[in-house]
mmCIF file of C-alpha atoms in Angstrom:
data_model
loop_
_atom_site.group_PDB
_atom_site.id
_atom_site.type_symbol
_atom_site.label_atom_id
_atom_site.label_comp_id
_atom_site.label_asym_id
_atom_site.label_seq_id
_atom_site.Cartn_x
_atom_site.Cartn_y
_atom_site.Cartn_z
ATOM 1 C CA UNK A 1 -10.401 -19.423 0.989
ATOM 2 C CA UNK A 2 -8.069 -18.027 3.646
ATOM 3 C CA UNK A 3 -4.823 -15.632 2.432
ATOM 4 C CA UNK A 4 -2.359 -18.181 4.294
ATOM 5 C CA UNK A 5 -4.584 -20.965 2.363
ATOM 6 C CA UNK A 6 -3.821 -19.129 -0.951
ATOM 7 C CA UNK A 7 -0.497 -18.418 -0.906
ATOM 8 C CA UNK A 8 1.008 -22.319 0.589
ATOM 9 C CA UNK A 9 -1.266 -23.565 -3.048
ATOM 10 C CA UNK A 10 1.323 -21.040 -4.733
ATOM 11 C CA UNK A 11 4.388 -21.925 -3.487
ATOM 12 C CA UNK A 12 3.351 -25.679 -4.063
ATOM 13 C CA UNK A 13 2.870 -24.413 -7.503
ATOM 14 C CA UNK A 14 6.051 -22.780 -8.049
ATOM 15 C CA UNK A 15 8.432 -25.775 -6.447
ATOM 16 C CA UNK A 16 6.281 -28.079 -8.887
ATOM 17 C CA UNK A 17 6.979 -25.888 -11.745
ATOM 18 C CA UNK A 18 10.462 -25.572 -10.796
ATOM 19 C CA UNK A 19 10.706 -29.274 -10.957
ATOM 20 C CA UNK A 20 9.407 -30.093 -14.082
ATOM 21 C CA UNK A 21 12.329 -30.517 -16.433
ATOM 22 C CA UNK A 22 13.004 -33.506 -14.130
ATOM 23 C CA UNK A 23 9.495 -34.931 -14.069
ATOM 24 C CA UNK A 24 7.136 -36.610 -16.194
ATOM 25 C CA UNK A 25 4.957 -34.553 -18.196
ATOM 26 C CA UNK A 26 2.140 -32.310 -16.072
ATOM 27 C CA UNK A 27 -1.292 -34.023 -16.306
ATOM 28 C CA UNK A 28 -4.214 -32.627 -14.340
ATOM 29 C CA UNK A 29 -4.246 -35.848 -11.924
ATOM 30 C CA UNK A 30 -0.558 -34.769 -11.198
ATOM 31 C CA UNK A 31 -1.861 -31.072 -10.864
ATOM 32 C CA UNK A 32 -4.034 -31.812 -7.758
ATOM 33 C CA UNK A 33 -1.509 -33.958 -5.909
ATOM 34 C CA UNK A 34 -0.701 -33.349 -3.088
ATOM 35 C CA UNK A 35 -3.444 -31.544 -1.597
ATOM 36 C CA UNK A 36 -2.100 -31.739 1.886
ATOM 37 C CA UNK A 37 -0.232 -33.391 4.007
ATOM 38 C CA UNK A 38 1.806 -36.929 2.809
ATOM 39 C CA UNK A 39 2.127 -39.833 5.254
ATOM 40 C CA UNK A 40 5.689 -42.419 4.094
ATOM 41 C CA UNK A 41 4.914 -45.255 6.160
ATOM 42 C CA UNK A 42 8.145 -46.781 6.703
ATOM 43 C CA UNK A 43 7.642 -50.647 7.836
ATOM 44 C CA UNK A 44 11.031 -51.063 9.757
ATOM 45 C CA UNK A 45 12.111 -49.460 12.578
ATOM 46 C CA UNK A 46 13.888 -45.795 13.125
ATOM 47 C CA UNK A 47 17.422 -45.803 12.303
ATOM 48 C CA UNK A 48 17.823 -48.475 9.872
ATOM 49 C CA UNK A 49 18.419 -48.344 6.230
ATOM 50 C CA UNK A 50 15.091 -48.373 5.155
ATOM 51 C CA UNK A 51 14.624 -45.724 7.804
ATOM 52 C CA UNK A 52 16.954 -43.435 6.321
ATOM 53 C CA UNK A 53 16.155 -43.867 2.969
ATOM 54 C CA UNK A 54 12.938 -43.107 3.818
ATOM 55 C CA UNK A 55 13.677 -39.528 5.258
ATOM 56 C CA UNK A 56 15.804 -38.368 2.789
ATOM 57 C CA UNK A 57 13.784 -39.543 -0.172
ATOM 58 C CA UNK A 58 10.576 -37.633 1.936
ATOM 59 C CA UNK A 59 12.792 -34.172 2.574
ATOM 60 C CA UNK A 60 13.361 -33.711 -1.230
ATOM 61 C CA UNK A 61 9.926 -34.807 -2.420
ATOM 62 C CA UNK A 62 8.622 -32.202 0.578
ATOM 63 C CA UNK A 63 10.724 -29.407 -0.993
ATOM 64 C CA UNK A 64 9.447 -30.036 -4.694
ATOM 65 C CA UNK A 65 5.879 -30.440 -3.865
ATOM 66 C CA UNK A 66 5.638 -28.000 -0.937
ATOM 67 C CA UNK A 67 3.866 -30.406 1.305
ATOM 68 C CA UNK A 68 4.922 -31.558 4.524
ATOM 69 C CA UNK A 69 6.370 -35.247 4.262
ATOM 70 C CA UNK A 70 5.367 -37.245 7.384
ATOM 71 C CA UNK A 71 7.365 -40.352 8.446
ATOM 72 C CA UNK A 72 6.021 -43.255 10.584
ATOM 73 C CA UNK A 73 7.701 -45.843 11.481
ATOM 74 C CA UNK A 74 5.159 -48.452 11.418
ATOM 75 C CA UNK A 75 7.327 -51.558 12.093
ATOM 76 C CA UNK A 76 6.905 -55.643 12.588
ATOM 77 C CA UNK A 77 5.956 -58.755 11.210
ATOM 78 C CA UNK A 78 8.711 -58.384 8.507
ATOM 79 C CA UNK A 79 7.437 -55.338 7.188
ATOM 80 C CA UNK A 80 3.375 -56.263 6.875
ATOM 81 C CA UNK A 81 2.106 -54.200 9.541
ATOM 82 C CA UNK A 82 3.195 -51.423 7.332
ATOM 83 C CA UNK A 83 1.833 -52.568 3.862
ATOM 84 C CA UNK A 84 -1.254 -53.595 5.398
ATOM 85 C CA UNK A 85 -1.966 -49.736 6.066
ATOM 86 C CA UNK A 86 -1.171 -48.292 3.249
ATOM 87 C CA UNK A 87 -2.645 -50.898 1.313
ATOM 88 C CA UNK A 88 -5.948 -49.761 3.526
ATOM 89 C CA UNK A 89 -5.257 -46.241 2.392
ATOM 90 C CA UNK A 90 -7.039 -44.063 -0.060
ATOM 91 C CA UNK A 91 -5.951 -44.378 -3.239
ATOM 92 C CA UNK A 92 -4.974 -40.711 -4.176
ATOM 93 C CA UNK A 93 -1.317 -40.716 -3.489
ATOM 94 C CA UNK A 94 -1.044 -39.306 0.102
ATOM 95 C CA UNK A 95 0.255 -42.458 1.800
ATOM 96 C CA UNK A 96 3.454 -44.171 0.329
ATOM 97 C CA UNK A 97 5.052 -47.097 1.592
ATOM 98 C CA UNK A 98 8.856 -47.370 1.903
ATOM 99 C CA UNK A 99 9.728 -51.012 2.254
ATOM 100 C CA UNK A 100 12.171 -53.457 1.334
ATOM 101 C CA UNK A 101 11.916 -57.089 -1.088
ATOM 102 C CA UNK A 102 11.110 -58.837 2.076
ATOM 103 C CA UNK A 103 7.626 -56.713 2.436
ATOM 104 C CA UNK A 104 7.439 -56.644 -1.026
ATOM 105 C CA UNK A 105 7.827 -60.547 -1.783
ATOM 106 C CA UNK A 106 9.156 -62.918 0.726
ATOM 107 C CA UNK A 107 6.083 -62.613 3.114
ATOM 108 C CA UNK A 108 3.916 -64.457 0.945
ATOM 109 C CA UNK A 109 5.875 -67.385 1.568
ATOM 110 C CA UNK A 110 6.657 -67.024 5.237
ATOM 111 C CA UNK A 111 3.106 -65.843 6.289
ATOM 112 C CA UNK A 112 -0.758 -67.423 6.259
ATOM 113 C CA UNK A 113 -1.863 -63.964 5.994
ATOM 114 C CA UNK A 114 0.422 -60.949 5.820
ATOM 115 C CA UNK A 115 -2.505 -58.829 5.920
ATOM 116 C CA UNK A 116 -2.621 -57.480 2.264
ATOM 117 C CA UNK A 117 -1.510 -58.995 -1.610
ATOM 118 C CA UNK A 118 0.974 -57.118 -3.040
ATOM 119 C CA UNK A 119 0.099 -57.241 -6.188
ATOM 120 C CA UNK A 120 -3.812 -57.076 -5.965
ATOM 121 C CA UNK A 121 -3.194 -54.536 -3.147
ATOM 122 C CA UNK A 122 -0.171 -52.140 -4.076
ATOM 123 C CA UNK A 123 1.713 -50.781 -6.684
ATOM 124 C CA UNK A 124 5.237 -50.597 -6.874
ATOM 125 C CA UNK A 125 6.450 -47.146 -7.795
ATOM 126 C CA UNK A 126 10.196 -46.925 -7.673
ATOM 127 C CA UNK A 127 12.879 -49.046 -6.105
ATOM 128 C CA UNK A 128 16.478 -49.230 -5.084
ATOM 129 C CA UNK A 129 18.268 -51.747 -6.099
ATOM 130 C CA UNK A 130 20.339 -53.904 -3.320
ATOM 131 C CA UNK A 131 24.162 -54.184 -2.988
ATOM 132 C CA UNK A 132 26.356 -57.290 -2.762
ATOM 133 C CA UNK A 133 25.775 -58.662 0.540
ATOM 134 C CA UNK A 134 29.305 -59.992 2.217
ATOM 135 C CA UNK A 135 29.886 -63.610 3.274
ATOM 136 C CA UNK A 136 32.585 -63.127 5.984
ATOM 137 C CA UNK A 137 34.710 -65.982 7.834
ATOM 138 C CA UNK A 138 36.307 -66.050 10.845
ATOM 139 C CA UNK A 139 39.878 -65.836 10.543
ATOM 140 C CA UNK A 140 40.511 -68.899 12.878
ATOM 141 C CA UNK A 141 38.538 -70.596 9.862
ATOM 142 C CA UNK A 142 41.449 -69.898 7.192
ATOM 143 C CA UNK A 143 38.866 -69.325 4.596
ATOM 144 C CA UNK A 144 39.555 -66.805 1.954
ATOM 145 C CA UNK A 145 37.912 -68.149 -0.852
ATOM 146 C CA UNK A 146 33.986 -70.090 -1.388
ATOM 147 C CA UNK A 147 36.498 -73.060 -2.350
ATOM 148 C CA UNK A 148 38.113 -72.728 1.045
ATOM 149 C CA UNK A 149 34.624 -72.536 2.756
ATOM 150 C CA UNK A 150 33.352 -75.539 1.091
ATOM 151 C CA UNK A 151 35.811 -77.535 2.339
ATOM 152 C CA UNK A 152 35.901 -76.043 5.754
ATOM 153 C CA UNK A 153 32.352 -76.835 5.750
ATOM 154 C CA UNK A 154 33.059 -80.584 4.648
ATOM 155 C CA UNK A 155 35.984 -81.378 7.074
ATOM 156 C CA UNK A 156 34.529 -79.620 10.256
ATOM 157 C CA UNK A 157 31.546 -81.185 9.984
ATOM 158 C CA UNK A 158 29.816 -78.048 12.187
ATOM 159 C CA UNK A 159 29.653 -74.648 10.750
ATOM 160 C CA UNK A 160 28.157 -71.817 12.612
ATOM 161 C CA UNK A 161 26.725 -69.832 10.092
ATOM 162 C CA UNK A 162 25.155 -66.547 11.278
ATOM 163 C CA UNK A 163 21.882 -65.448 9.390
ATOM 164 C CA UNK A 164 19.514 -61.833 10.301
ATOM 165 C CA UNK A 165 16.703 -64.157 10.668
ATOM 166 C CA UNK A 166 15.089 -66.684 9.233
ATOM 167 C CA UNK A 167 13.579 -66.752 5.240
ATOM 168 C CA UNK A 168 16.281 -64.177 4.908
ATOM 169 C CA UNK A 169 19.323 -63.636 1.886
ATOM 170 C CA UNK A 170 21.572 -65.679 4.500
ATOM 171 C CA UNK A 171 19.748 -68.509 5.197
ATOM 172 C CA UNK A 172 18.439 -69.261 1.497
ATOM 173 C CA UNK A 173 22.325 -68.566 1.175
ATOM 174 C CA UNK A 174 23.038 -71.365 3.187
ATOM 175 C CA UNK A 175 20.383 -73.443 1.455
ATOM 176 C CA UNK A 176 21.319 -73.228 -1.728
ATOM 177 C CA UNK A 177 24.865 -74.022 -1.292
ATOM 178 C CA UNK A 178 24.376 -77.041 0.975
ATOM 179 C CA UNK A 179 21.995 -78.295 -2.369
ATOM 180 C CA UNK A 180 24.828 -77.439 -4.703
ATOM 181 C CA UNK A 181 27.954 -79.011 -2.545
ATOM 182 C CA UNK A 182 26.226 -81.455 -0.555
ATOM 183 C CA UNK A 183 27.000 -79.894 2.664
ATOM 184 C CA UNK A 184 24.711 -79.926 6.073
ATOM 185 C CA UNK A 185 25.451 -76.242 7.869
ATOM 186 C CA UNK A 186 22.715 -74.985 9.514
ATOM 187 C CA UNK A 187 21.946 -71.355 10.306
ATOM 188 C CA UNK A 188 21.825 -69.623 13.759
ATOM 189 C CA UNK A 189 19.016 -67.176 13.585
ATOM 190 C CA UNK A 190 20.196 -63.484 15.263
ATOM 191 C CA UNK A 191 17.338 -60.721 15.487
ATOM 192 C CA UNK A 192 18.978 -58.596 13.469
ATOM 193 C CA UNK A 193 22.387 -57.626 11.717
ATOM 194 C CA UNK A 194 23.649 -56.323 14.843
ATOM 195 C CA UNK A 195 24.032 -59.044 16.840
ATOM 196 C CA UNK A 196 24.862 -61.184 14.077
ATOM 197 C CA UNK A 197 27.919 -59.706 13.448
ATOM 198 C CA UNK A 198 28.339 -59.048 17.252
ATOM 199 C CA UNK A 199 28.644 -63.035 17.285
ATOM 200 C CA UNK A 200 31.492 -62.804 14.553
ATOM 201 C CA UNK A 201 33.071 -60.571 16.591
ATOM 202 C CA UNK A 202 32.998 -62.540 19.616
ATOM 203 C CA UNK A 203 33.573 -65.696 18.046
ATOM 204 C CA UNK A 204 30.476 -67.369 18.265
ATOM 205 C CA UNK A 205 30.084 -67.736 14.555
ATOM 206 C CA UNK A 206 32.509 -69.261 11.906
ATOM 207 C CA UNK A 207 30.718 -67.265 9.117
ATOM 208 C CA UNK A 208 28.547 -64.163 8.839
ATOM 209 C CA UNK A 209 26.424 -63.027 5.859
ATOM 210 C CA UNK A 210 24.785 -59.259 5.797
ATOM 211 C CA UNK A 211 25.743 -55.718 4.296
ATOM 212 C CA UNK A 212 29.163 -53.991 4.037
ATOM 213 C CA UNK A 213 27.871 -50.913 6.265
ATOM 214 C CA UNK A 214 27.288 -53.242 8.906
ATOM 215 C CA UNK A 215 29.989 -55.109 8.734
ATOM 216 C CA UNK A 216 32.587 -52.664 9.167
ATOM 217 C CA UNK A 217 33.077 -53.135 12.809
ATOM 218 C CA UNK A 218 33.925 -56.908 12.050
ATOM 219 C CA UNK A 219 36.206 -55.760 9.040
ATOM 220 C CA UNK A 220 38.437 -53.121 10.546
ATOM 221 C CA UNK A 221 39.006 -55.089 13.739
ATOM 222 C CA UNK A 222 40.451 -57.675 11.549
ATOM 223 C CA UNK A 223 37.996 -60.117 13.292
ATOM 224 C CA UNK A 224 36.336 -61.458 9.737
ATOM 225 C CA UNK A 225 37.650 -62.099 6.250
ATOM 226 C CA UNK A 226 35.400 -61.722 3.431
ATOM 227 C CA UNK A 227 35.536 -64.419 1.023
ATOM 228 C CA UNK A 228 32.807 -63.687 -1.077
ATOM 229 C CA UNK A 229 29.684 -61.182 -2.279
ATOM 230 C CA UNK A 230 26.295 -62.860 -2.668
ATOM 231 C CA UNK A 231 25.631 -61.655 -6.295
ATOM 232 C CA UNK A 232 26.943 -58.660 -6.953
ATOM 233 C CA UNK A 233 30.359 -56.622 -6.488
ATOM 234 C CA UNK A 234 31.102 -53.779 -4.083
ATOM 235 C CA UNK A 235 32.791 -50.719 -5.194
ATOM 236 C CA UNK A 236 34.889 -50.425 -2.013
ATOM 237 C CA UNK A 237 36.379 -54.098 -2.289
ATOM 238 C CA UNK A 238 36.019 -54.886 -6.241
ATOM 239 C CA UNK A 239 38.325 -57.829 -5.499
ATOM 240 C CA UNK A 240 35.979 -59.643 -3.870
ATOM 241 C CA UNK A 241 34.181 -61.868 -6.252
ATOM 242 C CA UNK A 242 31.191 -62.852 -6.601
ATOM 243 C CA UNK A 243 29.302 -66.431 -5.507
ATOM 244 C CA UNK A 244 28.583 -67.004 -9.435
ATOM 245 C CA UNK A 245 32.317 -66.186 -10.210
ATOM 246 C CA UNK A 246 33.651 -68.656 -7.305
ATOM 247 C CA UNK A 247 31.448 -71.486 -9.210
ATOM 248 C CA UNK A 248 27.823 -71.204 -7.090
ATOM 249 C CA UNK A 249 25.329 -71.797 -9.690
ATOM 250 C CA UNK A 250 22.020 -71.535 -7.919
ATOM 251 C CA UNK A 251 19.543 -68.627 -9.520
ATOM 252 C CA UNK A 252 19.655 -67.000 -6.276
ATOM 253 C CA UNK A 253 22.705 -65.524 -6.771
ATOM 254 C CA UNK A 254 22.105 -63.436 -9.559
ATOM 255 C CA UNK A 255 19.284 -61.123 -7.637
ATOM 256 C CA UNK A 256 20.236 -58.779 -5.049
ATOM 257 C CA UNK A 257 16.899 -57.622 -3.722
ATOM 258 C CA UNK A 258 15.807 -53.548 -3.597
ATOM 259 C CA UNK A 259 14.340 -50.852 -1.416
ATOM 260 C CA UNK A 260 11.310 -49.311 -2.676
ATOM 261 C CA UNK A 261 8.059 -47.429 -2.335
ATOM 262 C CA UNK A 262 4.465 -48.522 -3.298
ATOM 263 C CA UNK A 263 0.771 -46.967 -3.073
ATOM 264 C CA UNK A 264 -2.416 -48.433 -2.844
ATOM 265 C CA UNK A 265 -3.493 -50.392 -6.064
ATOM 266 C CA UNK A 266 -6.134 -47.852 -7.552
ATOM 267 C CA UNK A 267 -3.955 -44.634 -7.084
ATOM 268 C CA UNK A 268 -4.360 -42.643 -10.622
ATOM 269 C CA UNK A 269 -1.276 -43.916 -12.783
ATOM 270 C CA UNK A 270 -0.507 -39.754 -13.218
ATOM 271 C CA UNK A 271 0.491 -39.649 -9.459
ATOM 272 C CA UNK A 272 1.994 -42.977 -9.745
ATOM 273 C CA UNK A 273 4.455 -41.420 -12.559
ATOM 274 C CA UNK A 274 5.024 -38.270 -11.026
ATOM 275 C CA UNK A 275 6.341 -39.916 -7.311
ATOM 276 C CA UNK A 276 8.652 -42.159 -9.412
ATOM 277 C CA UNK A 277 9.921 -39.103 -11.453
ATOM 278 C CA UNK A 278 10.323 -37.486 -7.870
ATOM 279 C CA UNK A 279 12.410 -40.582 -6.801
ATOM 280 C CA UNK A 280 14.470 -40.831 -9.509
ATOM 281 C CA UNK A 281 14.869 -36.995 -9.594
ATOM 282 C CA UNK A 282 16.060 -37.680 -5.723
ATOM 283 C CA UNK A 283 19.176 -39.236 -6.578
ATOM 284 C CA UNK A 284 21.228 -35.739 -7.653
ATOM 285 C CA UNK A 285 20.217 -34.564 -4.332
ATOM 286 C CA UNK A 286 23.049 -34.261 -2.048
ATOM 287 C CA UNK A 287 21.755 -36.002 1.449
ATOM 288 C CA UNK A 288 20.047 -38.480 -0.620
ATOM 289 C CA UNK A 289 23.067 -39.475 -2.061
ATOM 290 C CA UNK A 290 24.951 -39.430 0.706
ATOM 291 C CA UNK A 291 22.540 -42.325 1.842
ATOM 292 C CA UNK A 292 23.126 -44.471 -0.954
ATOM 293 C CA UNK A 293 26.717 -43.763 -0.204
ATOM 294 C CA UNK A 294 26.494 -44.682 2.979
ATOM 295 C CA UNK A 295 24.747 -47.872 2.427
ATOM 296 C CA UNK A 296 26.869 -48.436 -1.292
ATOM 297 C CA UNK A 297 22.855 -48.660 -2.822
ATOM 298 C CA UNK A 298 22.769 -47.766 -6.415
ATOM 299 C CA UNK A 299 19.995 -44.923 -7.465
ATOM 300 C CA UNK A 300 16.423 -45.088 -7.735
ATOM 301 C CA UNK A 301 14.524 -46.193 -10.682
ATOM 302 C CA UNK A 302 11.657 -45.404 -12.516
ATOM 303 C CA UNK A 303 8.490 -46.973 -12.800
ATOM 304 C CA UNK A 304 8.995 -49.356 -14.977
ATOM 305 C CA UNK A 305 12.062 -50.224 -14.542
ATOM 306 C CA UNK A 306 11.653 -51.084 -10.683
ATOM 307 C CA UNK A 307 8.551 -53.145 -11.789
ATOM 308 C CA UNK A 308 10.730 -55.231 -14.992
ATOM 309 C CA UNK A 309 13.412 -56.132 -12.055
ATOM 310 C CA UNK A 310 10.560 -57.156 -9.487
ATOM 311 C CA UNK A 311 9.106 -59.288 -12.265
ATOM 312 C CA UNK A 312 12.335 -60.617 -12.998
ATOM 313 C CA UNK A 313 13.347 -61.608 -9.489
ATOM 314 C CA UNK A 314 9.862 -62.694 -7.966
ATOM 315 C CA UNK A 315 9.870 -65.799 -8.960
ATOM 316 C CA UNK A 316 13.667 -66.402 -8.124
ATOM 317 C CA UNK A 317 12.693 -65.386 -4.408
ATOM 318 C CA UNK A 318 9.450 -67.233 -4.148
ATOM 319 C CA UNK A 319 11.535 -70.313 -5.385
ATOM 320 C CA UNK A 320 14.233 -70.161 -3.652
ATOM 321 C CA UNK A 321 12.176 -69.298 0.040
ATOM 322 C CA UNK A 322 9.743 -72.462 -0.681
ATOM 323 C CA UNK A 323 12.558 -74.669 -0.931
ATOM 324 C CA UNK A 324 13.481 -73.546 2.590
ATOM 325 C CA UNK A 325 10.710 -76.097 3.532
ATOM 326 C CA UNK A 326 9.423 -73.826 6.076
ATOM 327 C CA UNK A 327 6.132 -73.808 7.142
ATOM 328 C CA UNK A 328 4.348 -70.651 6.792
ATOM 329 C CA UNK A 329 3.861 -68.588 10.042
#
């Protein structure tokens, strides 16, 4: 072996060893990963949230390791373009998927053939669990309250009702309450957050539904009022209640989706553990939480605690999208 060869194996050994009062124990599975280079396939585009929870997430697990983490943004197709690689991928730990619940569950619904199974295909290793997503009104609307909503909804008759896209948190939203109050609003599709909320703003839509990051340019123009949180309470507005605590009853509203990364199905459970110890050890690092921050995300879990809440909110997703009646793409 080369000198320059030698001495990167030490380093990696030393940042490893530095590391371990935060890690599961060493096994000699963990011992030989990495071995080079790690590609974190990111299935959404540069600059979102999944984007930038992908980054910081790969800077500290670069440091500990002493590998090089890789990011490629491999987005499209709600997120299968991406898990169809990695699920591809050798098994041995040196391509990770960051992805979101979407990837991770909704496109077996809304697809024929997403291009890989997730659970014959991948392994879930860690995940972040969602925040409260925002319903927001219009102020013209008067609405403060889901009360006030529902019977905005009733006596207009026509509610514009923006939505991210379609199979999405919003537009089961939508669903679900027209089933509970007998109401008829139906969604308007936007590619994206973005311009969803740039409809709010320019009064396109009555109502809105996405995160409180994005929403800010709605909220401190004063051009939206949020009446509600889909199913879980913000920090930064704990006034807001919830759907369930304004009297919405569906099941949907007691999951809140995650963030999360997975590897291919026969990676060696050792290198499984030690990536989710690496996530969870992620969270005391200071960009990394500055990213939750930023996006009000709670921390990372560990393995099997991100795979008891996937199992506990699969079949509330897969529900809830097949009653959207729509047929799969």
């Amino acid at each position: 072996m080369s000198a320059p060869f030698n001495r990167r194996r030490f380093i990696a050994a030393g940042t490893a060893a530095a590391a371990a009062p935060f890690l599961p124990c060493s096994t000699s599975a963990q011992a030989a990963w990495p071995s080079r280079q790690i590609r974190m396939i990111c299935s959404y585009p540069a600059g979102g949230q999944t984007d930038l929870l992908a980054r910081a997430f790969g800077e500290f697990i670069a440091r500990q390791v002493g590998q090089t983490v890789v990011i490629e943004n491999k987005a499209g197709a709600s997120g299968s373009i991406g898990a169809a690689e990695v699920a591809r991928a050798e098994p041995d730990g040196h391509t990770i998927l960051c992805s979101i619940s979407t990837t991770y569950v909704m496109n077996r619904v809304m697809m024929k053939n997403p291009g890989y199974d997730m659970d014959r295909d991948l392994t879930l290793v860690s995940v972040i669990p969602g925040a409260g997503l925002l319903l927001v009104a219009s102020p013209k609307s008067g609405v403060s309250t889901l009360d006030e909503f529902v019977a905005f909804a009733r006596k207009s008759g026509k509610v514009n009702f923006g939505t991210y896209s379609a199979g999405s948190a919003p537009h089961m939203t939508i669903n679900e309450l027209n089933r509970q109050y007998g109401l008829s609003i139906e969604p308007i599709h936007y590619r994206g957050e973005a311009p969803m909320w740039t409809g709010l703003l320019e009064g396109t839509l009555d109502v809105a539904m996405g995160s409180y990051t994005a929403a800010q340019p709605v909220l401190q123009s004063n051009r939206g009022i949020v009446f509600a949180v889909h199913s879980k309470k913000v920090d930064a507005i704990p006034h807001i209640r919830t759907l369930p605590e304004q009297g919405a009853t569906s099941k949907f509203f007691t999951i809140s989706g995650f963030s999360g990364w997975a590897l291919p199905k026969a990676t060696p459970q050792p290198i499984v553990d030690r990536l989710a110890g690496l996530c969870v050890a992620a969270n005391n690092d200071p960009k990394v939480k500055e990213v939750l921050s930023t996006f009000v995300l709670e921390p990372a879990l560990g393995f099997k605690e991100s795979n008891a809440l996937y199992q506990r909110e699969l079949p509330v997703w897969i529900e809830t999208g097949q009653a959207l009646g729509l047929p799969p793409a």
